[in-house]
Amino acid sequence: MILVTGATGSIGTHLVRLLLEQGVAFKALVRDAAKGRALGCDVVAGDFDEPASLAAAMDGVDTMFLNAGGAQPVEGEQPMIRQQKAAIDAARAAGVSDVVKVSVWGAHRGGRLAEGAHWEIEEYVKASGLGWTMLRPSGFMQNFITGAGAFTADGKLVDGFGGAPVSYIDCHDIAACAAALLTGSHGFGETYVLTGPRALTAAEIAGELSAALGRTVGHVEVPPAELAAALRSQGSPAQFADDFAELCREVAAGSLAATTTAVRDLTGRSPRTFAEFLAANAEALRAGLLSTASPNV
């Protein structure tokens, strides 16, 4: 039995659909049971901040898909560290054998925000005695539909990376890789960097969006320091804002520009192009979800 955490998120909803199509035995961990029922699968109520609920959710589980929220604008340690460690502890106590964890490309000791937090969680999994596989995806294509701060108030695409390309990946492909690992014969103890087929600049993405929407979508370069100032003005802690700006500088230097063959290696097919992603999400685009607020995270 597989336990899918983060089941109502950008990756989890796709993973649930794939597992249902394959007839795999699994259940989804959700905080809101009513929202969970809309997934159309077996659900169990639980919360990363309530260890007792995690213990109950592990009943009968032998493999866990571990995925939770990203970096949050808080002082001190990122909440995901405490939350995912609690899930790992509950899994180990319940006799779960394997974990497939969604991490982040570039996770390393001392990394800023998600990079450092995910590295610490990865190390905790490795020391737990559980079998493990790490998925380290590039930036999500979904951020251009649902991500706050992707666009200015007047609808221009925000480029905080100085024109540098990023090999964005569709969350559908991340889910497909997870499904292959959860249900196939791929060995554990591996780390996979997941990317789209091609790295794109903000200008290229704006062009793809323009073609998909039938109207011109412009883009504007916003320096990392300006993004940090905007975050501070919206109430984010200064250290969080500064760390976010530094991550933008790393991307501007090319940290997310490479591509890998991991999606094809795991699924047997090429990852979706950005144009294919836009076509698959045409309804959301037409609903005007691109008009998000000014720079934020």
Short mmCIF file of C-alpha atoms in Angstrom, two decimals:
data_model
loop_
_atom_site.label_atom_id
_atom_site.label_comp_id
_atom_site.label_asym_id
_atom_site.label_seq_id
_atom_site.Cartn_x
_atom_site.Cartn_y
_atom_site.Cartn_z
CA MET A 1 0.00 0.00 0.00
CA ILE A 2 1.30 3.43 -1.00
CA LEU A 3 0.63 6.58 1.02
CA VAL A 4 0.58 9.74 -1.11
CA THR A 5 1.25 12.91 0.88
CA GLY A 6 0.65 16.32 -0.68
CA ALA A 7 -2.14 14.63 -2.61
CA THR A 8 -4.09 17.79 -3.43
CA GLY A 9 -1.04 19.74 -4.65
CA SER A 10 0.41 20.36 -8.09
CA ILE A 11 2.27 17.04 -8.16
CA GLY A 12 -0.04 14.99 -5.95
CA THR A 13 -3.19 15.47 -8.02
CA HIS A 14 -1.41 14.15 -11.11
CA LEU A 15 0.09 11.25 -9.15
CA VAL A 16 -3.31 10.26 -7.74
CA ARG A 17 -4.75 10.21 -11.26
CA LEU A 18 -1.92 8.05 -12.58
CA LEU A 19 -2.16 5.55 -9.73
CA LEU A 20 -5.93 5.30 -10.17
CA GLU A 21 -5.46 4.61 -13.87
CA GLN A 22 -2.98 1.85 -13.05
CA GLY A 23 -5.22 0.25 -10.43
CA VAL A 24 -2.55 0.54 -7.74
CA ALA A 25 -3.47 0.18 -4.07
CA PHE A 26 -2.88 3.54 -2.38
CA LYS A 27 -4.42 6.13 -0.11
CA ALA A 28 -4.02 9.89 -0.01
CA LEU A 29 -3.12 11.89 3.08
CA VAL A 30 -5.20 15.09 3.19
CA ARG A 31 -5.86 17.74 5.80
CA ASP A 32 -9.34 18.49 4.49
CA ALA A 33 -11.36 15.26 4.14
CA ALA A 34 -14.01 16.97 2.00
CA LYS A 35 -11.42 18.25 -0.44
CA GLY A 36 -9.75 14.87 -0.39
CA ARG A 37 -12.91 13.04 -1.41
CA ALA A 38 -12.90 15.03 -4.64
CA LEU A 39 -9.74 13.11 -5.61
CA GLY A 40 -11.84 9.99 -6.12
CA CYS A 41 -9.56 7.70 -4.13
CA ASP A 42 -9.22 6.32 -0.61
CA VAL A 43 -8.23 9.16 1.71
CA VAL A 44 -7.04 9.43 5.27
CA ALA A 45 -7.13 12.67 7.26
CA GLY A 46 -3.82 13.83 8.66
CA ASP A 47 -1.59 16.81 9.23
CA PHE A 48 2.21 17.11 9.18
CA ASP A 49 1.92 19.20 12.34
CA GLU A 50 -0.04 16.48 14.19
CA PRO A 51 2.23 13.42 14.68
CA ALA A 52 -0.62 11.28 16.04
CA SER A 53 -2.55 11.71 12.78
CA LEU A 54 0.53 10.70 10.81
CA ALA A 55 0.91 7.53 12.87
CA ALA A 56 -2.69 6.56 12.12
CA ALA A 57 -2.24 7.31 8.41
CA MET A 58 0.66 4.85 8.15
CA ASP A 59 -1.49 1.82 8.97
CA GLY A 60 -0.95 -0.81 6.27
CA VAL A 61 1.51 1.37 4.33
CA ASP A 62 4.76 -0.04 2.94
CA THR A 63 5.81 2.86 0.64
CA MET A 64 5.41 6.60 1.20
CA PHE A 65 5.48 9.37 -1.37
CA LEU A 66 6.77 12.32 0.65
CA ASN A 67 5.91 15.76 -0.65
CA ALA A 68 4.98 18.92 1.24
CA GLY A 69 4.99 22.67 0.76
CA GLY A 70 7.97 24.74 -0.27
CA ALA A 71 9.85 27.50 1.51
CA GLN A 72 7.72 29.82 3.61
CA PRO A 73 8.39 33.46 4.60
CA VAL A 74 9.14 32.77 8.27
CA GLU A 75 11.88 33.58 10.75
CA GLY A 76 14.27 30.76 11.59
CA GLU A 77 14.00 27.14 10.47
CA GLN A 78 11.75 26.26 7.57
CA PRO A 79 8.59 24.44 8.79
CA MET A 80 9.02 21.73 6.17
CA ILE A 81 12.00 20.36 8.10
CA ARG A 82 10.00 19.64 11.24
CA GLN A 83 7.00 18.45 9.27
CA GLN A 84 8.76 16.01 6.97
CA LYS A 85 10.93 14.64 9.76
CA ALA A 86 7.71 13.87 11.65
CA ALA A 87 6.40 11.95 8.63
CA ILE A 88 9.66 10.02 8.34
CA ASP A 89 9.56 9.15 12.06
CA ALA A 90 5.96 7.96 11.74
CA ALA A 91 6.83 5.86 8.69
CA ARG A 92 9.78 4.23 10.41
CA ALA A 93 7.73 3.47 13.54
CA ALA A 94 4.97 1.90 11.42
CA GLY A 95 7.33 -0.38 9.53
CA VAL A 96 7.16 1.44 6.20
CA SER A 97 9.97 0.15 4.01
CA ASP A 98 10.56 2.81 1.33
CA VAL A 99 10.20 6.55 0.73
CA VAL A 100 10.13 8.45 -2.55
CA LYS A 101 10.79 12.07 -1.64
CA VAL A 102 10.32 15.21 -3.70
CA SER A 103 13.28 17.48 -3.00
CA VAL A 104 14.69 20.37 -5.02
CA TRP A 105 17.46 20.68 -7.58
CA GLY A 106 20.54 22.07 -5.88
CA ALA A 107 19.77 20.80 -2.37
CA HIS A 108 22.98 21.07 -0.33
CA ARG A 109 24.32 21.68 3.14
CA GLY A 110 23.98 25.34 4.07
CA GLY A 111 21.75 26.09 1.08
CA ARG A 112 19.27 28.93 1.29
CA LEU A 113 15.58 28.30 1.94
CA ALA A 114 14.36 25.13 0.18
CA GLU A 115 17.86 24.10 -0.92
CA GLY A 116 19.10 23.84 2.65
CA ALA A 117 15.83 22.55 4.10
CA HIS A 118 15.48 19.72 1.60
CA TRP A 119 19.12 18.73 2.05
CA GLU A 120 18.55 18.35 5.79
CA ILE A 121 15.44 16.25 5.19
CA GLU A 122 17.25 14.11 2.62
CA GLU A 123 19.99 13.37 5.14
CA TYR A 124 17.36 12.50 7.75
CA VAL A 125 15.74 10.01 5.37
CA LYS A 126 19.09 8.43 4.55
CA ALA A 127 19.89 8.00 8.26
CA SER A 128 16.44 6.57 9.05
CA GLY A 129 17.08 3.08 7.76
CA LEU A 130 14.27 3.40 5.21
CA GLY A 131 14.84 2.70 1.55
CA TRP A 132 14.86 5.99 -0.32
CA THR A 133 14.78 7.70 -3.69
CA MET A 134 15.10 11.47 -4.16
CA LEU A 135 13.46 13.44 -6.95
CA ARG A 136 15.09 16.83 -7.47
CA PRO A 137 12.99 18.79 -9.98
CA SER A 138 13.80 22.06 -11.69
CA GLY A 139 11.34 24.98 -11.57
CA PHE A 140 7.67 24.10 -12.04
CA MET A 141 5.83 25.14 -15.20
CA GLN A 142 2.71 25.34 -13.01
CA ASN A 143 4.14 28.46 -11.35
CA PHE A 144 3.16 30.42 -14.45
CA ILE A 145 -0.49 29.69 -13.75
CA THR A 146 -0.78 29.46 -9.98
CA GLY A 147 2.42 31.00 -8.63
CA ALA A 148 2.05 34.38 -6.97
CA GLY A 149 4.60 36.85 -8.25
CA ALA A 150 5.04 35.38 -11.72
CA PHE A 151 3.49 38.49 -13.25
CA THR A 152 3.34 42.20 -12.52
CA ALA A 153 0.06 43.89 -11.70
CA ASP A 154 -0.32 44.90 -15.38
CA GLY A 155 0.25 41.34 -16.63
CA LYS A 156 3.91 41.35 -17.64
CA LEU A 157 6.00 38.27 -16.94
CA VAL A 158 8.53 38.92 -14.17
CA ASP A 159 12.11 37.95 -15.02
CA GLY A 160 14.15 37.87 -11.84
CA PHE A 161 16.94 35.84 -13.45
CA GLY A 162 18.57 38.40 -15.73
CA GLY A 163 17.50 36.65 -18.91
CA ALA A 164 19.03 33.31 -17.89
CA PRO A 165 17.27 30.16 -19.16
CA VAL A 166 15.59 27.66 -16.83
CA SER A 167 14.72 24.05 -17.69
CA TYR A 168 11.19 24.19 -16.26
CA ILE A 169 9.33 20.90 -15.80
CA ASP A 170 5.62 20.09 -15.84
CA CYS A 171 4.44 18.65 -12.50
CA HIS A 172 2.68 15.98 -14.57
CA ASP A 173 6.13 14.65 -15.48
CA ILE A 174 7.33 14.74 -11.87
CA ALA A 175 4.26 12.68 -10.94
CA ALA A 176 4.93 10.24 -13.78
CA CYS A 177 8.46 9.70 -12.50
CA ALA A 178 7.15 9.18 -8.97
CA ALA A 179 4.59 6.67 -10.24
CA ALA A 180 7.29 4.75 -12.08
CA LEU A 181 9.37 4.53 -8.92
CA LEU A 182 6.45 3.66 -6.66
CA THR A 183 5.12 0.89 -8.88
CA GLY A 184 8.10 -0.32 -10.93
CA SER A 185 11.35 -2.15 -10.50
CA HIS A 186 13.67 0.86 -10.38
CA GLY A 187 16.25 0.57 -7.64
CA PHE A 188 16.14 2.67 -4.51
CA GLY A 189 19.07 4.70 -3.25
CA GLU A 190 19.19 6.96 -6.31
CA THR A 191 18.79 10.72 -6.78
CA TYR A 192 17.19 11.94 -10.00
CA VAL A 193 17.38 15.52 -11.28
CA LEU A 194 14.18 16.13 -13.27
CA THR A 195 13.99 18.80 -15.98
CA GLY A 196 11.96 19.72 -19.00
CA PRO A 197 13.31 19.07 -22.49
CA ARG A 198 14.73 22.55 -23.03
CA ALA A 199 15.75 25.54 -20.94
CA LEU A 200 13.76 28.70 -21.70
CA THR A 201 14.38 32.38 -21.07
CA ALA A 202 11.66 34.73 -19.85
CA ALA A 203 11.45 36.20 -23.34
CA GLU A 204 10.84 32.75 -24.83
CA ILE A 205 8.23 31.94 -22.20
CA ALA A 206 6.45 35.24 -22.86
CA GLY A 207 6.36 34.32 -26.53
CA GLU A 208 4.88 30.88 -25.76
CA LEU A 209 2.27 32.47 -23.51
CA SER A 210 1.38 35.02 -26.18
CA ALA A 211 0.80 32.26 -28.72
CA ALA A 212 -1.32 30.23 -26.30
CA LEU A 213 -3.45 33.18 -25.18
CA GLY A 214 -3.80 34.90 -28.52
CA ARG A 215 -2.55 38.19 -27.13
CA THR A 216 0.82 39.74 -26.41
CA VAL A 217 2.36 38.96 -23.05
CA GLY A 218 5.31 41.19 -22.27
CA HIS A 219 8.11 40.60 -19.80
CA VAL A 220 10.13 42.82 -17.53
CA GLU A 221 13.46 42.22 -15.83
CA VAL A 222 13.33 42.84 -12.09
CA PRO A 223 16.69 42.78 -10.26
CA PRO A 224 16.91 40.40 -7.28
CA ALA A 225 17.43 43.30 -4.88
CA GLU A 226 14.16 44.83 -6.05
CA LEU A 227 12.36 41.51 -5.58
CA ALA A 228 13.74 41.31 -2.04
CA ALA A 229 12.56 44.84 -1.29
CA ALA A 230 9.08 43.94 -2.54
CA LEU A 231 9.00 40.89 -0.28
CA ARG A 232 10.04 42.92 2.75
CA SER A 233 7.37 45.53 2.00
CA GLN A 234 4.78 42.73 1.97
CA GLY A 235 5.83 41.55 5.42
CA SER A 236 8.38 38.83 4.71
CA PRO A 237 11.30 38.58 7.16
CA ALA A 238 14.43 40.35 5.94
CA GLN A 239 16.52 37.17 5.95
CA PHE A 240 13.93 35.32 3.88
CA ALA A 241 13.85 38.16 1.34
CA ASP A 242 17.64 38.28 1.14
CA ASP A 243 17.87 34.50 0.74
CA PHE A 244 15.27 34.59 -2.03
CA ALA A 245 17.27 37.28 -3.84
CA GLU A 246 20.44 35.20 -3.57
CA LEU A 247 18.65 32.18 -5.07
CA CYS A 248 17.58 34.40 -7.98
CA ARG A 249 21.22 35.38 -8.49
CA GLU A 250 22.20 31.70 -8.56
CA VAL A 251 19.61 31.00 -11.25
CA ALA A 252 20.82 34.05 -13.17
CA ALA A 253 24.28 32.46 -13.10
CA GLY A 254 22.88 29.31 -14.74
CA SER A 255 22.08 26.99 -11.81
CA LEU A 256 18.86 25.71 -13.45
CA ALA A 257 19.85 25.87 -17.10
CA ALA A 258 20.97 22.28 -17.73
CA THR A 259 18.69 19.47 -18.87
CA THR A 260 18.76 15.78 -17.97
CA THR A 261 17.36 12.54 -19.42
CA ALA A 262 15.84 11.42 -16.10
CA VAL A 263 12.20 11.77 -17.15
CA ARG A 264 12.77 9.62 -20.23
CA ASP A 265 14.91 7.17 -18.24
CA LEU A 266 12.13 6.64 -15.69
CA THR A 267 9.01 6.88 -17.85
CA GLY A 268 10.17 5.87 -21.32
CA ARG A 269 8.99 9.12 -22.89
CA SER A 270 10.20 12.68 -23.28
CA PRO A 271 9.07 15.35 -20.81
CA ARG A 272 6.40 17.80 -21.91
CA THR A 273 7.47 20.93 -23.73
CA PHE A 274 6.25 24.26 -22.42
CA ALA A 275 3.87 24.52 -25.39
CA GLU A 276 2.41 21.10 -24.53
CA PHE A 277 2.01 22.17 -20.92
CA LEU A 278 0.15 25.31 -21.98
CA ALA A 279 -2.14 23.33 -24.29
CA ALA A 280 -2.96 20.90 -21.47
CA ASN A 281 -3.81 23.82 -19.18
CA ALA A 282 -5.65 26.02 -21.67
CA GLU A 283 -8.73 26.31 -19.47
CA ALA A 284 -6.75 27.66 -16.53
CA LEU A 285 -5.01 30.13 -18.82
CA ARG A 286 -8.29 31.39 -20.25
CA ALA A 287 -9.66 31.76 -16.72
CA GLY A 288 -7.17 34.59 -16.23
CA LEU A 289 -5.00 32.91 -13.62
CA LEU A 290 -1.97 34.55 -15.16
CA SER A 291 -2.92 37.91 -13.64
CA THR A 292 -1.26 37.38 -10.27
CA ALA A 293 0.09 39.99 -7.89
CA SER A 294 3.40 41.79 -8.08
CA PRO A 295 6.64 40.02 -7.00
CA ASN A 296 6.11 37.61 -4.12
CA VAL A 297 6.79 33.94 -3.40
#
